[in-house]
Short mmCIF file of C-alpha atoms and ligand atoms in Angstrom, two decimals:
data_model
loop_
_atom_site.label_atom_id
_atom_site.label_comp_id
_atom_site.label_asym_id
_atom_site.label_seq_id
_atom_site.Cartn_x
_atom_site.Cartn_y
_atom_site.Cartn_z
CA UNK F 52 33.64 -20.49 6.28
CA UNK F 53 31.31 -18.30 8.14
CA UNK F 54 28.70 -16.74 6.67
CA UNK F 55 28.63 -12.93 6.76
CA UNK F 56 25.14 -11.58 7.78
CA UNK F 57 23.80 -7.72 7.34
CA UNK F 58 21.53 -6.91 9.58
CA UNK F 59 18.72 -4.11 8.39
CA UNK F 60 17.63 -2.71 11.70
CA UNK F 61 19.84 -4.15 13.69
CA UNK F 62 18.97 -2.16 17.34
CA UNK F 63 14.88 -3.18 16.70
CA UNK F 64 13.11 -6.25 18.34
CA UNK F 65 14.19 -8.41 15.51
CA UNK F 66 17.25 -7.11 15.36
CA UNK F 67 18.23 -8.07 18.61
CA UNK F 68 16.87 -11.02 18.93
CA UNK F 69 19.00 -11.77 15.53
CA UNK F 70 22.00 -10.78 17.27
CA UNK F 71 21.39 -12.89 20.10
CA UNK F 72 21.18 -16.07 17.99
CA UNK F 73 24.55 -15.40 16.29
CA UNK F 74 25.80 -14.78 19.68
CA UNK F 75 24.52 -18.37 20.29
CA UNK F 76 26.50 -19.88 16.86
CA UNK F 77 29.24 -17.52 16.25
CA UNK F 78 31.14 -20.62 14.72
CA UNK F 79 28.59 -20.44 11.76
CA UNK F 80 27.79 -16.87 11.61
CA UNK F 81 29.30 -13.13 11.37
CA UNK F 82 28.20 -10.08 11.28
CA UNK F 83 29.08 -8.24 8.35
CA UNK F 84 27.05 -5.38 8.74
CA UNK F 85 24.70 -3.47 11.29
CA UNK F 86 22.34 -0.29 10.44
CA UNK F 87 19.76 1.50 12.47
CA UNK F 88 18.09 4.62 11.69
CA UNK F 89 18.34 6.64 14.88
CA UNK F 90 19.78 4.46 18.03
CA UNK F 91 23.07 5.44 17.50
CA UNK F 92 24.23 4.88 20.80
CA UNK F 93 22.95 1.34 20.78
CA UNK F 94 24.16 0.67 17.14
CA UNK F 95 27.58 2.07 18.30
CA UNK F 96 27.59 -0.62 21.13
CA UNK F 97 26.78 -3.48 19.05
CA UNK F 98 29.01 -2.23 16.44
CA UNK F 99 31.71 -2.56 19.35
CA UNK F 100 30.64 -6.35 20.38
CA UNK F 101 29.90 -7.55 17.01
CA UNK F 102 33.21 -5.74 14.95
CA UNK F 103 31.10 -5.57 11.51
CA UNK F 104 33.33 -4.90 8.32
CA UNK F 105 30.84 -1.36 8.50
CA UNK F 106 27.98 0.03 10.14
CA UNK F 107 24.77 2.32 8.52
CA UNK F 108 23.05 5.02 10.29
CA UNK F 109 19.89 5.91 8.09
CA UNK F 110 19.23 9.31 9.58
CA UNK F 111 22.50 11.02 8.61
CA UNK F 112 22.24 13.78 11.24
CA UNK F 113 23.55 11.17 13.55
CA UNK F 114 26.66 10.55 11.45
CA UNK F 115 29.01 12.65 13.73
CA UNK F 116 28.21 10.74 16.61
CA UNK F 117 28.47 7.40 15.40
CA UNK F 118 31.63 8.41 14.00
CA UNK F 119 33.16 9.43 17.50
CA UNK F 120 31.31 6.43 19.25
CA UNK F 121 33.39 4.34 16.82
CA UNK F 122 36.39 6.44 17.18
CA UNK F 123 38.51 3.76 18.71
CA UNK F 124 37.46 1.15 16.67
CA UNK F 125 38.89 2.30 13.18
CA UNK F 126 38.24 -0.78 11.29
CA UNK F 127 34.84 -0.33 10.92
CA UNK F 128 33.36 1.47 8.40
CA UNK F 129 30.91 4.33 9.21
CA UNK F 130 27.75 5.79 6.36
CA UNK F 131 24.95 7.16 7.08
CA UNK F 132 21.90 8.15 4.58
CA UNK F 133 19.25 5.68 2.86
CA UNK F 134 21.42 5.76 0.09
CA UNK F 135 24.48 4.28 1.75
CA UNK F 136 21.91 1.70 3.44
CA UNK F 137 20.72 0.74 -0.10
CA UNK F 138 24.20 0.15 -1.45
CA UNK F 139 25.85 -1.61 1.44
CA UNK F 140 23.63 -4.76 1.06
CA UNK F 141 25.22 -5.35 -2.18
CA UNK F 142 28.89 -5.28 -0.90
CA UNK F 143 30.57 -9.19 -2.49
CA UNK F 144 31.57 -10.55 1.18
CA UNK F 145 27.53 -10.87 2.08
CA UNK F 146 26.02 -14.18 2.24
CA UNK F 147 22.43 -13.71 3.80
CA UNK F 148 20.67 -9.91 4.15
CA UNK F 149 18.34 -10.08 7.33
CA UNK F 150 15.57 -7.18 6.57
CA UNK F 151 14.74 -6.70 9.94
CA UNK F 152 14.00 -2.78 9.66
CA UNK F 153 10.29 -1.33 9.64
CA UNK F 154 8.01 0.07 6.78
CA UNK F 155 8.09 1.12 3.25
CA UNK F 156 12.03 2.17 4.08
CA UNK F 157 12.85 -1.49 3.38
CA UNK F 158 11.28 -1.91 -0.61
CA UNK F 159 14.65 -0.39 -1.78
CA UNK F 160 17.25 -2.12 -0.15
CA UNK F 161 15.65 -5.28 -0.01
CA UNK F 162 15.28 -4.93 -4.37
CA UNK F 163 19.25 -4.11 -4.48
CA UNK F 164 19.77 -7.34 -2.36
CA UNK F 165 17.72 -9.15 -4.39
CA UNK F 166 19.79 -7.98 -7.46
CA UNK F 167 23.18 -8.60 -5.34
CA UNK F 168 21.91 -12.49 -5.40
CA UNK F 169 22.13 -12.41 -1.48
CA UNK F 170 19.87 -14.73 0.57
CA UNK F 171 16.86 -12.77 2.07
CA UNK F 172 15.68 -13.57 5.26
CA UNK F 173 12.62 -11.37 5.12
CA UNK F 174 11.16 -10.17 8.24
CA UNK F 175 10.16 -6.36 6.92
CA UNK F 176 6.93 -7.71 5.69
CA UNK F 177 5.83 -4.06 4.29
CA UNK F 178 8.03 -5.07 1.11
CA UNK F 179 5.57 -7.83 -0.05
CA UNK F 180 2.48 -6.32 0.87
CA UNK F 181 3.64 -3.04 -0.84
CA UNK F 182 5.80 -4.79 -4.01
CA UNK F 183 4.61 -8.73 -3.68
CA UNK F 184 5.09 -9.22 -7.41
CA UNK F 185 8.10 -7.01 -8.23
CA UNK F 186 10.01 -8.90 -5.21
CA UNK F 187 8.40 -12.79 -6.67
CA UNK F 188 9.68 -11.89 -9.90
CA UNK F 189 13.19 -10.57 -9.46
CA UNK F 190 14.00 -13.12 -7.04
CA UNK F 191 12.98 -16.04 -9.46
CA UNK F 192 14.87 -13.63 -12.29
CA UNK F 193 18.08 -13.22 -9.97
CA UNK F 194 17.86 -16.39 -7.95
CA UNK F 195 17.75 -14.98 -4.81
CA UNK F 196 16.05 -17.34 -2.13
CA UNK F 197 13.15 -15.18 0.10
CA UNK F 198 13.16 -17.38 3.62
CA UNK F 199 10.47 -15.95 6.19
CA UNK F 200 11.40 -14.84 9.27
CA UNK F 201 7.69 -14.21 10.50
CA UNK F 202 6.64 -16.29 12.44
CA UNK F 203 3.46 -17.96 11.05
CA UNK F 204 5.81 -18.20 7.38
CA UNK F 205 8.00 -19.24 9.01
CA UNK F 206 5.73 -22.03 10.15
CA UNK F 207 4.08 -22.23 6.72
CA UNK F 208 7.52 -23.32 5.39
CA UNK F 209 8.32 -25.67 8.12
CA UNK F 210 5.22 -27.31 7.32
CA UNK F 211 6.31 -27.31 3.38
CA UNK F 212 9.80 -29.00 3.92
CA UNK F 213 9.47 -32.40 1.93
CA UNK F 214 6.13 -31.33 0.23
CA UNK F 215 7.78 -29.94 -2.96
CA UNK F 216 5.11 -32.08 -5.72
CA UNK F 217 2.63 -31.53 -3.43
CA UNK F 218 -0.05 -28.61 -3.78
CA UNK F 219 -1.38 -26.64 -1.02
CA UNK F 220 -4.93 -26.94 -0.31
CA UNK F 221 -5.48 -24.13 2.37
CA UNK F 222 -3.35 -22.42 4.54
CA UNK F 223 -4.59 -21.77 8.13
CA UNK F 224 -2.57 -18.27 9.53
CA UNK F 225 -3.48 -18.19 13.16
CA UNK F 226 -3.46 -15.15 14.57
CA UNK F 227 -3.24 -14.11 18.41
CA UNK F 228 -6.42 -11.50 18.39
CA UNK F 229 -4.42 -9.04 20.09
CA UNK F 230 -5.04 -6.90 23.17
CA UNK F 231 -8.87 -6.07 21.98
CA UNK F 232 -9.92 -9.37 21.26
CA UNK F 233 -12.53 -9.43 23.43
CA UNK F 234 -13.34 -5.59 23.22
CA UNK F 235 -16.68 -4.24 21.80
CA UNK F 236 -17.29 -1.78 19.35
CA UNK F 237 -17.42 0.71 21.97
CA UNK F 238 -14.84 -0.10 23.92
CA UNK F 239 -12.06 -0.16 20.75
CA UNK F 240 -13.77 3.84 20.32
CA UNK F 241 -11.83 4.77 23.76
CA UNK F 242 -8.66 2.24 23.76
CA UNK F 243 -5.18 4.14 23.66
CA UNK F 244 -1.46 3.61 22.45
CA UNK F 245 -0.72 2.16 25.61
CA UNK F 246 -3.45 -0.28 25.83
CA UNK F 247 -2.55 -1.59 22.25
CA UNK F 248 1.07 -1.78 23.41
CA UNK F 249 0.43 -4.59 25.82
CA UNK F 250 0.22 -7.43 23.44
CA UNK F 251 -0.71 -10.83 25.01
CA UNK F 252 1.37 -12.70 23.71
CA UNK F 253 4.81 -11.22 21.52
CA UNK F 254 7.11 -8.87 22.72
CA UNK F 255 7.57 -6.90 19.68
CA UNK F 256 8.40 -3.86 17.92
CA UNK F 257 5.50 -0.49 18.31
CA UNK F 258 4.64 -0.55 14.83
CA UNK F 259 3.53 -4.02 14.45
CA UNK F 260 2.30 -4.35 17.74
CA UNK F 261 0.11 -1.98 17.07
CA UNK F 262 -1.00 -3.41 13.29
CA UNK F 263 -1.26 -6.53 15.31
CA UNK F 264 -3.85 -4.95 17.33
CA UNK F 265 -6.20 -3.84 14.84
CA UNK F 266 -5.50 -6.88 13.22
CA UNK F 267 -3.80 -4.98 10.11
CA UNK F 268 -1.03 -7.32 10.94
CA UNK F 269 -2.86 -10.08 9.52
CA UNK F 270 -4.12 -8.55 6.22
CA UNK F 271 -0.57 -7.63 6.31
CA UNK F 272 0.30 -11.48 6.62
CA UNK F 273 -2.61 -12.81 4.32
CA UNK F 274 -0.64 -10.92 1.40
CA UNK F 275 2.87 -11.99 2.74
CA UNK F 276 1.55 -15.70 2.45
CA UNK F 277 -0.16 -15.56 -1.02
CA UNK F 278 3.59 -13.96 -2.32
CA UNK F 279 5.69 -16.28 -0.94
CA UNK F 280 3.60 -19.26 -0.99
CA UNK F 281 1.96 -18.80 -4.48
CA UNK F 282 -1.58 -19.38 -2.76
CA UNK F 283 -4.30 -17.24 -3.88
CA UNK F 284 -5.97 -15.21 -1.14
CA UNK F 285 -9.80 -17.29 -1.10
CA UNK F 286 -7.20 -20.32 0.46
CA UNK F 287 -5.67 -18.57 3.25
CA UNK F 288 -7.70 -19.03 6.05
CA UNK F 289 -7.27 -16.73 9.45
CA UNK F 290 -7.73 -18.49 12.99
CA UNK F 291 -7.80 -16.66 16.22
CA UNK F 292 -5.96 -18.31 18.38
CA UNK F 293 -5.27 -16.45 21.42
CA UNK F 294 -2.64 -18.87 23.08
CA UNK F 295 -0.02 -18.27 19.99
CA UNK F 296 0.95 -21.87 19.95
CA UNK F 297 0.21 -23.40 16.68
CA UNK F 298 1.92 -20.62 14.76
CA UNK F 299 0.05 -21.90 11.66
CA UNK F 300 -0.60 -25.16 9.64
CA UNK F 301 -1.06 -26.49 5.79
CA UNK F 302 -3.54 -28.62 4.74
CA UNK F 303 -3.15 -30.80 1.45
CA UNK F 304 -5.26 -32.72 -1.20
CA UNK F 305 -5.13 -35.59 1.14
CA UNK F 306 -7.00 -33.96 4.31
CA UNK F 307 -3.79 -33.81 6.49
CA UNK F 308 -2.77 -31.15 8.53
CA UNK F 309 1.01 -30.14 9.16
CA UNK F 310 1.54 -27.45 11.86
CA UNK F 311 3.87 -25.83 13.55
CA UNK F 312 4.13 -25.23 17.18
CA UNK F 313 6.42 -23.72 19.91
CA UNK F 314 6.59 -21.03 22.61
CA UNK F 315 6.35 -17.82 21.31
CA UNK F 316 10.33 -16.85 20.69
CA UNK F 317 11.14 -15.35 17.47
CA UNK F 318 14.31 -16.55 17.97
CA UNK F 319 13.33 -19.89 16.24
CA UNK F 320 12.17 -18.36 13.21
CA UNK F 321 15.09 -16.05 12.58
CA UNK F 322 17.71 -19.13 13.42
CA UNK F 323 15.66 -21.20 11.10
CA UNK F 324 15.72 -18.80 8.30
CA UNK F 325 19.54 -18.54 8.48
CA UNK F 326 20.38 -22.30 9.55
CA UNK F 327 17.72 -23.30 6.57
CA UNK F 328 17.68 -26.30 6.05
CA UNK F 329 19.89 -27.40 9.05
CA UNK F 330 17.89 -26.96 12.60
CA UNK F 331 20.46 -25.64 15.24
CA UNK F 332 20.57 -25.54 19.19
CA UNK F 333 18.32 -22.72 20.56
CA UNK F 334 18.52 -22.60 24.72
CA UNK F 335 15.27 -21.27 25.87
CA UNK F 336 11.97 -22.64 27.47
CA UNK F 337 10.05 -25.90 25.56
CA UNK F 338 6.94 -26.06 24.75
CA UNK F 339 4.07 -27.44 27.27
CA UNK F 340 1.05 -28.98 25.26
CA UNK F 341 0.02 -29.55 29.31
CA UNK F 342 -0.67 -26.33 29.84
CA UNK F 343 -3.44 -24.96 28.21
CA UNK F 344 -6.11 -25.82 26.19
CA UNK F 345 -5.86 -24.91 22.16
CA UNK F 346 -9.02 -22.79 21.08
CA UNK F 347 -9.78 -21.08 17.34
CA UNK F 348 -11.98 -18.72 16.14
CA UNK F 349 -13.20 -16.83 12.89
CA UNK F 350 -12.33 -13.15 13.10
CA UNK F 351 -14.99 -10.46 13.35
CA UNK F 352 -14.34 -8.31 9.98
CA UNK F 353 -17.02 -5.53 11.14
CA UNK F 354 -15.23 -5.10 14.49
CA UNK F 355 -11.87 -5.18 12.84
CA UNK F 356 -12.54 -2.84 10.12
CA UNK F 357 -8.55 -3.13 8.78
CA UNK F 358 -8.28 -6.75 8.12
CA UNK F 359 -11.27 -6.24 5.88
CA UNK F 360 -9.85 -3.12 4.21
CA UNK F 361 -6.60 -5.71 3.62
CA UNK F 362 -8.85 -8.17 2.25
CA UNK F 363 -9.87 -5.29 -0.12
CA UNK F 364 -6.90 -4.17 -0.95
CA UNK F 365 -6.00 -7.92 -2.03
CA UNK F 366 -8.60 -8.30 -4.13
CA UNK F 367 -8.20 -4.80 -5.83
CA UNK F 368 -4.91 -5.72 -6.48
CA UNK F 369 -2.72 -3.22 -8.42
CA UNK F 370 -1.03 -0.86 -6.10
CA UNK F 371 -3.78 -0.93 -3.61
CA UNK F 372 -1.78 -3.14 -1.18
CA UNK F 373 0.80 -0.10 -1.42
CA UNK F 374 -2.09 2.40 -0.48
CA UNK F 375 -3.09 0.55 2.37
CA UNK F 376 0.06 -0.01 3.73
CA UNK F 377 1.26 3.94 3.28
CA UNK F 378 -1.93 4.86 4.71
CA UNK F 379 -1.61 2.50 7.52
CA UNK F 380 2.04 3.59 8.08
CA UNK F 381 0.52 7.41 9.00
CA UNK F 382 -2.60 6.59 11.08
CA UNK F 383 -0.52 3.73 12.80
CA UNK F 384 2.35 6.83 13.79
CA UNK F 385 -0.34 9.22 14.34
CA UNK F 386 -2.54 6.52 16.72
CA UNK F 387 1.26 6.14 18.50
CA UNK F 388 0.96 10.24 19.66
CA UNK F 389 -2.34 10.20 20.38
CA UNK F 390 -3.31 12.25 16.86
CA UNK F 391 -5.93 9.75 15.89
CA UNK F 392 -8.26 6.95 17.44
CA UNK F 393 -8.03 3.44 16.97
CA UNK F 394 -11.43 3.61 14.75
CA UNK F 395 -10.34 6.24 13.13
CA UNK F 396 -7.29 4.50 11.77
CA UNK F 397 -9.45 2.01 9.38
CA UNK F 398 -11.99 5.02 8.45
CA UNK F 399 -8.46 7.22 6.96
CA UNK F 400 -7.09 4.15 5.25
CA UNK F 401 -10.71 3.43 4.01
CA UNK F 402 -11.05 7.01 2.74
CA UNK F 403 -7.25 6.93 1.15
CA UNK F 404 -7.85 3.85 -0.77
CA UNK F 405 -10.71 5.66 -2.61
CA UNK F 406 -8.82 8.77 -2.91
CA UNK F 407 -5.72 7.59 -4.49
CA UNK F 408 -5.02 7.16 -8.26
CA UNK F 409 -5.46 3.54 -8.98
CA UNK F 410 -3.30 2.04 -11.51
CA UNK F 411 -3.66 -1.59 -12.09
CA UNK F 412 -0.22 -2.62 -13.36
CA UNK F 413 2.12 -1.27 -11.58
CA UNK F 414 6.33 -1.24 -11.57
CA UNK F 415 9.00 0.44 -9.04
CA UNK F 416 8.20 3.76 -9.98
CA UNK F 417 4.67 3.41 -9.58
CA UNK F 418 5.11 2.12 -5.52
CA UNK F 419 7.09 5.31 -4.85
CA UNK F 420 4.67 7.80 -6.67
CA UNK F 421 1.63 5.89 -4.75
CA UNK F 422 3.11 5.67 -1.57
CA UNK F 423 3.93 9.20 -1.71
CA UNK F 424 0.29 10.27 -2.92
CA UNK F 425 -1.23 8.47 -0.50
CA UNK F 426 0.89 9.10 2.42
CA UNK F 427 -0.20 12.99 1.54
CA UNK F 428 -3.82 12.16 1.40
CA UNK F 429 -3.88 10.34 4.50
CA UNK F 430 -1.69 13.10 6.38
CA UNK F 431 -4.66 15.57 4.33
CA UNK F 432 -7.46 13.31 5.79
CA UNK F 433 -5.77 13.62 9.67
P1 NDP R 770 11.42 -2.20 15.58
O1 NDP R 770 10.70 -0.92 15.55
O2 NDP R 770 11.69 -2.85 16.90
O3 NDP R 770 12.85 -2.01 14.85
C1 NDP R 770 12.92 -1.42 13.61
C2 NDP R 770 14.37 -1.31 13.15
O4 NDP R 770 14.41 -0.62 11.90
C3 NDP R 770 15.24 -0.48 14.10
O5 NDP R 770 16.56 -0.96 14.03
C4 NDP R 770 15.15 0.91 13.49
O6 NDP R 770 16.23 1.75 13.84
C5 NDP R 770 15.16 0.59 12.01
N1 NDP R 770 14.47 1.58 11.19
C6 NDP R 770 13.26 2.15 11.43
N2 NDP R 770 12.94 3.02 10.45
C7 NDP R 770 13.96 2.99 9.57
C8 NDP R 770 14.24 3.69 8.36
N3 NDP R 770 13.38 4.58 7.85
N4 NDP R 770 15.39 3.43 7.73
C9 NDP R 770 16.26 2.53 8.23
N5 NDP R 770 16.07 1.85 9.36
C10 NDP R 770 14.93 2.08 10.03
O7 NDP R 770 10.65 -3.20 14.61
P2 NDP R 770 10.55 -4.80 14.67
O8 NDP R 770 11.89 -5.38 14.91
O9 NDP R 770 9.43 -5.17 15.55
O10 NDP R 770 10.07 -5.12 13.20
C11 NDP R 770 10.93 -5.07 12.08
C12 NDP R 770 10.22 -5.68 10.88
O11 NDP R 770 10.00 -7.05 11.14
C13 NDP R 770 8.85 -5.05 10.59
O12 NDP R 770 8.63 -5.01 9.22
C14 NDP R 770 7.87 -6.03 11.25
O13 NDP R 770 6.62 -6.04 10.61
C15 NDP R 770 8.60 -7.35 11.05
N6 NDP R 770 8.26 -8.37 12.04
C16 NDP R 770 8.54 -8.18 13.37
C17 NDP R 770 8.22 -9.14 14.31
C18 NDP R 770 8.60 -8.97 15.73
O14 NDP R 770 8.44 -9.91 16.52
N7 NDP R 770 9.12 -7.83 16.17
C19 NDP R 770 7.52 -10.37 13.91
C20 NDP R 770 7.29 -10.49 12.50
C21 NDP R 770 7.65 -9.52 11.61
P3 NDP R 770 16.21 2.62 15.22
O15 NDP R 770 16.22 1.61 16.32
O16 NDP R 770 17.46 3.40 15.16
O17 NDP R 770 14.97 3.43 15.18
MG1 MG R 771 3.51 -12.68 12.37
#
């Protein structure tokens, strides 16, 4: 039996590169179903190449089109709306739910998933930095297994295979630096969208790359770890390490290091989260320890104001994490079109995490009243 895989953001970087590795094993996997939220065109195309049971298009003014894109292919079914993209992930023929699509957008379908029993693979990191808890707890409640598809996780957990009565003594989360490594204070003052859209190292998505330049990313990924690892924050350590090879490592009680290396190809950790834990064929270039020299640093927290507002945010607890991140989610669009500078992306979130109502204990209808609240504030503070 093949196992029948939706795809949440299927025309994104993730997205693609998911389809590419069931492309590589369609003897083990199928495509159940593929949504998008505005490339309809490409949706429509991979909707013709993959033949899903249905396809979602989030923005529903687009319905018409993908309707007539997908007029000669009448087997597949055609929604559109957030709603239909909430309730599709719970439809009986899904095996695994790849959350491959960007931002808050992801918290709800991701819960109904959850509540489906359906396998996560969980690349929309936003749901665990916003929710962390909430997600921990109904996945333990409905039994729903969470497997990483970020990279350095996804490393964490490679690491973890066979350690199950052992504890974790630190995690190290490397961490590329990003374009603006190297930059000083005044030189971040003046960088651009385009500047921050030449990452070193990953071909990815705008909205991350960008996090991943002003190292958001990693607070992002600090919180990601502690949920799905159980590790509290003051053991996650952060490495530069600018030649993305060791995509991170565990250390136990014993001194040893596990960690995990490779080229940088997300490819690996997508395959690995669905192949989990079988490791499958994956054509592409090998890794050449030849090559370069390994080198790690400590990150400069005064520099990189938003990895210390993260750190904040961690330690507030509560549903500060979902302030940041709906805070982040409007400076990080507004940086995109050239609305606000790269400093002043940390100084709005700064200002919105004092602004917004704290509340310490929070459940689902807290996240959406604070992400709304603060996504005002910061649009205010623009
Ligand atoms: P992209 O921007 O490349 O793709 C995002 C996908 O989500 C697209 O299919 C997009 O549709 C869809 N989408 C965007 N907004 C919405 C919405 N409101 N409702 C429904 N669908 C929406 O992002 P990435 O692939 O880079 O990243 C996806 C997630 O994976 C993010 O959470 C990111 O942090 C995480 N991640 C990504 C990595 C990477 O290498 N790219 C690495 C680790 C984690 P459309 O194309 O129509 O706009
Ligand atoms: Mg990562």
């Amino acid at each position: 039996m093949k196992q029948q895989i939706c795809i949440l953001g299927s025309t994104g970087s993730i997205g693609t590169q998911a389809l590419d590795v069931i492309r590589q094993h369609s003897d083990l996997y199928e495509v159940y179903c593929l949504t998008a939220h505005n490339r309809v065109e490409q949706l429509a195309a991979q909707a013709h190449e993959f033949k899903p049971a249905s396809v979602v298009i989030a923005n529903e003014t687009h319905y018409e089109r993908l309707k007539e894109l997908l007029a000669d292919a009448p087997d597949i079914k055609v929604y559109a709306g957030a709603s239909a993209l909430e309730q599709i992930v719970e439809a009986a023929p899904i095996d695994m739910v790849l959350t491959a699509m960007v931002g808050y957008a992801g918290l709800a379908p991701t819960i109904r998933a959850i509540k489906a029993r359906k396998k996560i693979c969980l690349a929309n990191k936003e749901t665990l930095v916003v929710a962390g808890e909430l997600i921990t707890k109904l996945a333990i409640e409905y039994h729903a297994p969470i497997l990483p598809v970020d990279s350095e996780h996804s490393a964490i957990f490679q690491c973890l295979v066979g350690e199950d009565m052992n504890e974790i003594e630190k995690i190290l989360l490397t961490c590329s630096g990003g374009p603006f490594r190297q930059f000083t204070a005044d030189q971040l003052a003046t960088v651009t969208a385009a500047d921050a859209l030449k990452h070193p190292t990953w071909d990815m998505g705008a909205k991350i790359t960008i996090d991943s330049a002003s190292l958001m990313n990693k607070g992002f990924e600090v919180m990601e770890a502690k949920w799905l690892f159980g590790v509290p924050a003051d053991k996650i350590q952060v490495l530069i390490h600018p030649q993305s090879i060791v995509h991170s490592a565990v250390q136990f009680a014993d001194g040893g290091v596990k960690a995990q290396l490779g080229v940088p190809d997300m490819r690996l950790p997508i395959q690995y989260a669905f192949s989990f834990p079988r490791r499958l064929r994956l054509d592409g270039p090998r890794l050449d320890l030849f090559g370069q020299p390994l080198a790690f640093f400590k990150p400069d927290l005064t520099k990189f104001k938003c990895l210390a507002l993260a750190y904040e945010a961690l330690d507030k607890g509560g549903n500060m994490p979902c302030i940041l991140n709906a805070a982040n989610e409007v400076v990080n669009a507004a940086f995109r079109e050239g609305r606000c500078g790269f400093l002043g992306m940390a100084d709005i979130i700064e200002q919105t995490m004092l602004r917004t109502t704290f509340e310490a204990a929070p459940d689902y209808d807290t996240y959406v009243r604070t992400d709304a609240e603060a996504r005002r504030i910061a649009t205010e503070l623009l």
